Amino acid sequence: MSLWDRIKQSISYTVDNPEKPIFRDASRYAFIDVEVGLKDYRIHDIGALRCDRAIFHSANKRELLDYLKDVDFVCGHNIIHHDAKYLFGDVVHQWILVDTLYVSPLLFPEKPYHHLLKDDKLISDQINNPVNDCEKAHDLLMDEVARWSTLSEDKKSIFATLLYGIAEFEGFLQFVNANVSEADDLANLIRSTYQGKICEFADIENIIAQHPCELAYALALIDTTDQRSITPAWVLCNYPNVEYIVRQLRHTRCLRGCSYCDQDLDIHYNLRQYFGYDQFRTYEGEPLQEKSVQAAVDGKSLLAIFPTGGGKSLTALL
């Protein structure tokens, strides 16, 4: 069975009758992009691309609604907080909104993929053409769906359960027909799935309750093997506790001791692992490197002033 066949149908519920399930077909989708004036905040242009490759390019919202009448999923880049606001306002609509913006750093933590959406404008003749942006958003969503399919069932369940009911992610989860696990089992599932990558005694239950989005982004970043991976600035702006969560999971040594903290937060292990040295350098018998690195691992504020040749560079890297 192909990937597309597996995600083709998703269940949603009608607004007027929440007890009555209706089937949503993930092959019935459209992408939209809205150009809004910076001064008048009015719609100047609308581009749309439907699953049958039919193109819409006009500023007429009434015609757009007719174009979308047989569509189940309306997709776009930042559609939740931008395009939908100008197109639908507070009016209840029939479509499930799929936002590619919020999912991209979750599925591509090693490369903040959403930046690619606008890179073509540097070389394209179709500058500010919303239909062109729909094409790029379409390609991005298909890449996101493909990446989602490569995740283990446990990781799919973790992300789906953390992000269930959150508007920025709900549409994508329905689009891929993601399964939500029991919330009571989520903390243990995270511990087992990320064993050896996070502290075994981190207060995951509390983090789940208070910061589910931040935890999802943190786990995605932790899971990548690219040391240059970063969380995009816009994610940190919207979810400022991501770095706090990473610190709680990976950079706060537990008092009881666990396999992760005893190894990955051991400064001598990391000295051998990354630099191949068995001991830190001393300066006139003073272990400046070791004291500084240990203080950093312990979360202490410090100012390290070394003499020339004292080993500042290695200390900073560790």
mmCIF file of N, CA, C and O in Angstrom, residues 261-304:
data_model
loop_
_atom_site.group_PDB
_atom_site.id
_atom_site.type_symbol
_atom_site.label_atom_id
_atom_site.label_comp_id
_atom_site.label_asym_id
_atom_site.label_seq_id
_atom_site.Cartn_x
_atom_site.Cartn_y
_atom_site.Cartn_z
ATOM 1 N N CYS A 261 23.101 10.917 32.561
ATOM 2 C CA CYS A 261 23.851 11.927 33.312
ATOM 3 C C CYS A 261 25.237 11.425 33.695
ATOM 4 O O CYS A 261 26.221 12.176 33.651
ATOM 5 N N ASP A 262 25.322 10.137 34.090
ATOM 6 C CA ASP A 262 26.606 9.592 34.530
ATOM 7 C C ASP A 262 27.613 9.503 33.396
ATOM 8 O O ASP A 262 28.826 9.480 33.651
ATOM 9 N N GLN A 263 27.129 9.467 32.171
ATOM 10 C CA GLN A 263 28.059 9.406 31.044
ATOM 11 C C GLN A 263 28.152 10.731 30.304
ATOM 12 O O GLN A 263 29.214 11.341 30.231
ATOM 13 N N ASP A 264 27.035 11.199 29.778
ATOM 14 C CA ASP A 264 27.073 12.379 28.899
ATOM 15 C C ASP A 264 27.343 13.674 29.643
ATOM 16 O O ASP A 264 27.784 14.649 29.032
ATOM 17 N N LEU A 265 27.085 13.726 30.936
ATOM 18 C CA LEU A 265 27.400 14.921 31.710
ATOM 19 C C LEU A 265 28.669 14.726 32.535
ATOM 20 O O LEU A 265 28.954 15.522 33.424
ATOM 21 N N ASP A 266 29.414 13.676 32.233
ATOM 22 C CA ASP A 266 30.709 13.449 32.861
ATOM 23 C C ASP A 266 31.784 14.144 32.036
ATOM 24 O O ASP A 266 31.982 13.813 30.860
ATOM 25 N N ILE A 267 32.461 15.113 32.614
ATOM 26 C CA ILE A 267 33.387 15.947 31.835
ATOM 27 C C ILE A 267 34.596 15.153 31.352
ATOM 28 O O ILE A 267 35.139 15.437 30.274
ATOM 29 N N HIS A 268 35.039 14.147 32.102
ATOM 30 C CA HIS A 268 36.195 13.365 31.673
ATOM 31 C C HIS A 268 35.836 12.427 30.527
ATOM 32 O O HIS A 268 36.635 12.215 29.605
ATOM 33 N N TYR A 269 34.606 11.894 30.552
ATOM 34 C CA TYR A 269 34.148 11.066 29.442
ATOM 35 C C TYR A 269 34.101 11.889 28.149
ATOM 36 O O TYR A 269 34.558 11.432 27.092
ATOM 37 N N ASN A 270 33.545 13.092 28.232
ATOM 38 C CA ASN A 270 33.440 13.928 27.039
ATOM 39 C C ASN A 270 34.803 14.417 26.559
ATOM 40 O O ASN A 270 35.001 14.622 25.352
ATOM 41 N N LEU A 271 35.736 14.620 27.478
ATOM 42 C CA LEU A 271 37.085 15.004 27.081
ATOM 43 C C LEU A 271 37.716 13.909 26.219
ATOM 44 O O LEU A 271 38.330 14.188 25.175
ATOM 45 N N ARG A 272 37.516 12.658 26.637
ATOM 46 C CA ARG A 272 38.049 11.549 25.834
ATOM 47 C C ARG A 272 37.249 11.350 24.546
ATOM 48 O O ARG A 272 37.814 11.094 23.480
ATOM 49 N N GLN A 273 35.911 11.493 24.645
ATOM 50 C CA GLN A 273 35.030 11.224 23.507
ATOM 51 C C GLN A 273 35.268 12.196 22.367
ATOM 52 O O GLN A 273 35.319 11.790 21.196
ATOM 53 N N TYR A 274 35.407 13.483 22.669
ATOM 54 C CA TYR A 274 35.463 14.502 21.619
ATOM 55 C C TYR A 274 36.871 14.983 21.300
ATOM 56 O O TYR A 274 37.128 15.461 20.200
ATOM 57 N N PHE A 275 37.795 14.859 22.252
ATOM 58 C CA PHE A 275 39.141 15.393 22.020
ATOM 59 C C PHE A 275 40.241 14.355 22.163
ATOM 60 O O PHE A 275 41.384 14.610 21.787
ATOM 61 N N GLY A 276 39.920 13.180 22.707
ATOM 62 C CA GLY A 276 40.904 12.114 22.802
ATOM 63 C C GLY A 276 41.920 12.293 23.907
ATOM 64 O O GLY A 276 42.951 11.599 23.912
ATOM 65 N N TYR A 277 41.646 13.177 24.859
ATOM 66 C CA TYR A 277 42.576 13.392 25.970
ATOM 67 C C TYR A 277 42.091 12.644 27.208
ATOM 68 O O TYR A 277 40.895 12.550 27.483
ATOM 69 N N ASP A 278 43.042 12.152 27.995
ATOM 70 C CA ASP A 278 42.701 11.442 29.220
ATOM 71 C C ASP A 278 42.589 12.364 30.428
ATOM 72 O O ASP A 278 41.976 11.999 31.436
ATOM 73 N N GLN A 279 43.173 13.554 30.343
ATOM 74 C CA GLN A 279 43.090 14.475 31.472
ATOM 75 C C GLN A 279 43.135 15.918 30.977
ATOM 76 O O GLN A 279 43.620 16.195 29.874
ATOM 77 N N PHE A 280 42.625 16.811 31.807
ATOM 78 C CA PHE A 280 42.634 18.225 31.472
ATOM 79 C C PHE A 280 44.028 18.820 31.701
ATOM 80 O O PHE A 280 44.811 18.308 32.513
ATOM 81 N N ARG A 281 44.282 19.907 31.001
ATOM 82 C CA ARG A 281 45.550 20.611 31.155
ATOM 83 C C ARG A 281 45.529 21.428 32.447
ATOM 84 O O ARG A 281 44.500 21.974 32.841
ATOM 85 N N THR A 282 46.680 21.485 33.098
ATOM 86 C CA THR A 282 46.824 22.348 34.272
ATOM 87 C C THR A 282 47.778 23.489 33.939
ATOM 88 O O THR A 282 48.590 23.390 33.010
ATOM 89 N N TYR A 283 47.666 24.568 34.691
ATOM 90 C CA TYR A 283 48.573 25.712 34.507
ATOM 91 C C TYR A 283 49.185 26.030 35.871
ATOM 92 O O TYR A 283 48.472 26.438 36.796
ATOM 93 N N GLU A 284 50.492 25.766 35.969
ATOM 94 C CA GLU A 284 51.221 25.922 37.230
ATOM 95 C C GLU A 284 50.535 25.133 38.343
ATOM 96 O O GLU A 284 50.366 25.588 39.484
ATOM 97 N N GLY A 285 50.100 23.916 37.966
ATOM 98 C CA GLY A 285 49.481 23.016 38.919
ATOM 99 C C GLY A 285 48.014 23.277 39.192
ATOM 100 O O GLY A 285 47.362 22.511 39.909
ATOM 101 N N GLU A 286 47.464 24.322 38.609
ATOM 102 C CA GLU A 286 46.054 24.677 38.841
ATOM 103 C C GLU A 286 45.175 24.106 37.721
ATOM 104 O O GLU A 286 45.395 24.398 36.544
ATOM 105 N N PRO A 287 44.158 23.279 38.052
ATOM 106 C CA PRO A 287 43.298 22.667 37.024
ATOM 107 C C PRO A 287 42.222 23.641 36.525
ATOM 108 O O PRO A 287 41.025 23.456 36.772
ATOM 109 N N LEU A 288 42.650 24.671 35.814
ATOM 110 C CA LEU A 288 41.722 25.708 35.379
ATOM 111 C C LEU A 288 40.655 25.157 34.431
ATOM 112 O O LEU A 288 39.472 25.493 34.547
ATOM 113 N N GLN A 289 41.096 24.335 33.481
ATOM 114 C CA GLN A 289 40.137 23.769 32.523
ATOM 115 C C GLN A 289 39.068 22.945 33.231
ATOM 116 O O GLN A 289 37.869 23.126 33.015
ATOM 117 N N GLU A 290 39.495 22.028 34.060
ATOM 118 C CA GLU A 290 38.568 21.115 34.717
ATOM 119 C C GLU A 290 37.567 21.861 35.593
ATOM 120 O O GLU A 290 36.366 21.573 35.567
ATOM 121 N N LYS A 291 38.040 22.843 36.348
ATOM 122 C CA LYS A 291 37.141 23.610 37.213
ATOM 123 C C LYS A 291 36.103 24.377 36.405
ATOM 124 O O LYS A 291 34.927 24.427 36.776
ATOM 125 N N SER A 292 36.530 24.961 35.301
ATOM 126 C CA SER A 292 35.612 25.756 34.490
ATOM 127 C C SER A 292 34.552 24.883 33.831
ATOM 128 O O SER A 292 33.363 25.216 33.830
ATOM 129 N N VAL A 293 34.988 23.767 33.252
ATOM 130 C CA VAL A 293 34.040 22.878 32.578
ATOM 131 C C VAL A 293 33.054 22.284 33.578
ATOM 132 O O VAL A 293 31.850 22.215 33.316
ATOM 133 N N GLN A 294 33.541 21.889 34.743
ATOM 134 C CA GLN A 294 32.656 21.311 35.742
ATOM 135 C C GLN A 294 31.638 22.341 36.234
ATOM 136 O O GLN A 294 30.456 22.022 36.437
ATOM 137 N N ALA A 295 32.071 23.567 36.390
ATOM 138 C CA ALA A 295 31.139 24.621 36.819
ATOM 139 C C ALA A 295 30.058 24.843 35.771
ATOM 140 O O ALA A 295 28.880 25.042 36.104
ATOM 141 N N ALA A 296 30.439 24.808 34.490
ATOM 142 C CA ALA A 296 29.457 24.987 33.416
ATOM 143 C C ALA A 296 28.446 23.847 33.403
ATOM 144 O O ALA A 296 27.236 24.064 33.268
ATOM 145 N N VAL A 297 28.937 22.608 33.563
ATOM 146 C CA VAL A 297 28.049 21.450 33.583
ATOM 147 C C VAL A 297 27.101 21.513 34.780
ATOM 148 O O VAL A 297 25.933 21.119 34.691
ATOM 149 N N ASP A 298 27.585 22.051 35.885
ATOM 150 C CA ASP A 298 26.761 22.170 37.088
ATOM 151 C C ASP A 298 25.804 23.355 37.033
ATOM 152 O O ASP A 298 25.056 23.606 37.991
ATOM 153 N N GLY A 299 25.833 24.105 35.932
ATOM 154 C CA GLY A 299 24.915 25.221 35.765
ATOM 155 C C GLY A 299 25.277 26.459 36.544
ATOM 156 O O GLY A 299 24.426 27.320 36.785
ATOM 157 N N LYS A 300 26.523 26.587 36.912
ATOM 158 C CA LYS A 300 26.957 27.753 37.677
ATOM 159 C C LYS A 300 27.390 28.882 36.745
ATOM 160 O O LYS A 300 27.897 28.630 35.646
ATOM 161 N N SER A 301 27.187 30.110 37.182
ATOM 162 C CA SER A 301 27.692 31.255 36.440
ATOM 163 C C SER A 301 29.192 31.367 36.699
ATOM 164 O O SER A 301 29.652 31.187 37.837
ATOM 165 N N LEU A 302 29.954 31.646 35.663
ATOM 166 C CA LEU A 302 31.398 31.716 35.857
ATOM 167 C C LEU A 302 32.031 32.671 34.869
ATOM 168 O O LEU A 302 31.489 32.931 33.789
ATOM 169 N N LEU A 303 33.160 33.183 35.251
ATOM 170 C CA LEU A 303 34.013 33.984 34.382
ATOM 171 C C LEU A 303 35.377 33.334 34.413
ATOM 172 O O LEU A 303 36.026 33.273 35.472
ATOM 173 N N ALA A 304 35.820 32.805 33.291
ATOM 174 C CA ALA A 304 37.097 32.103 33.212
ATOM 175 C C ALA A 304 38.129 32.984 32.513
ATOM 176 O O ALA A 304 37.932 33.378 31.367
#
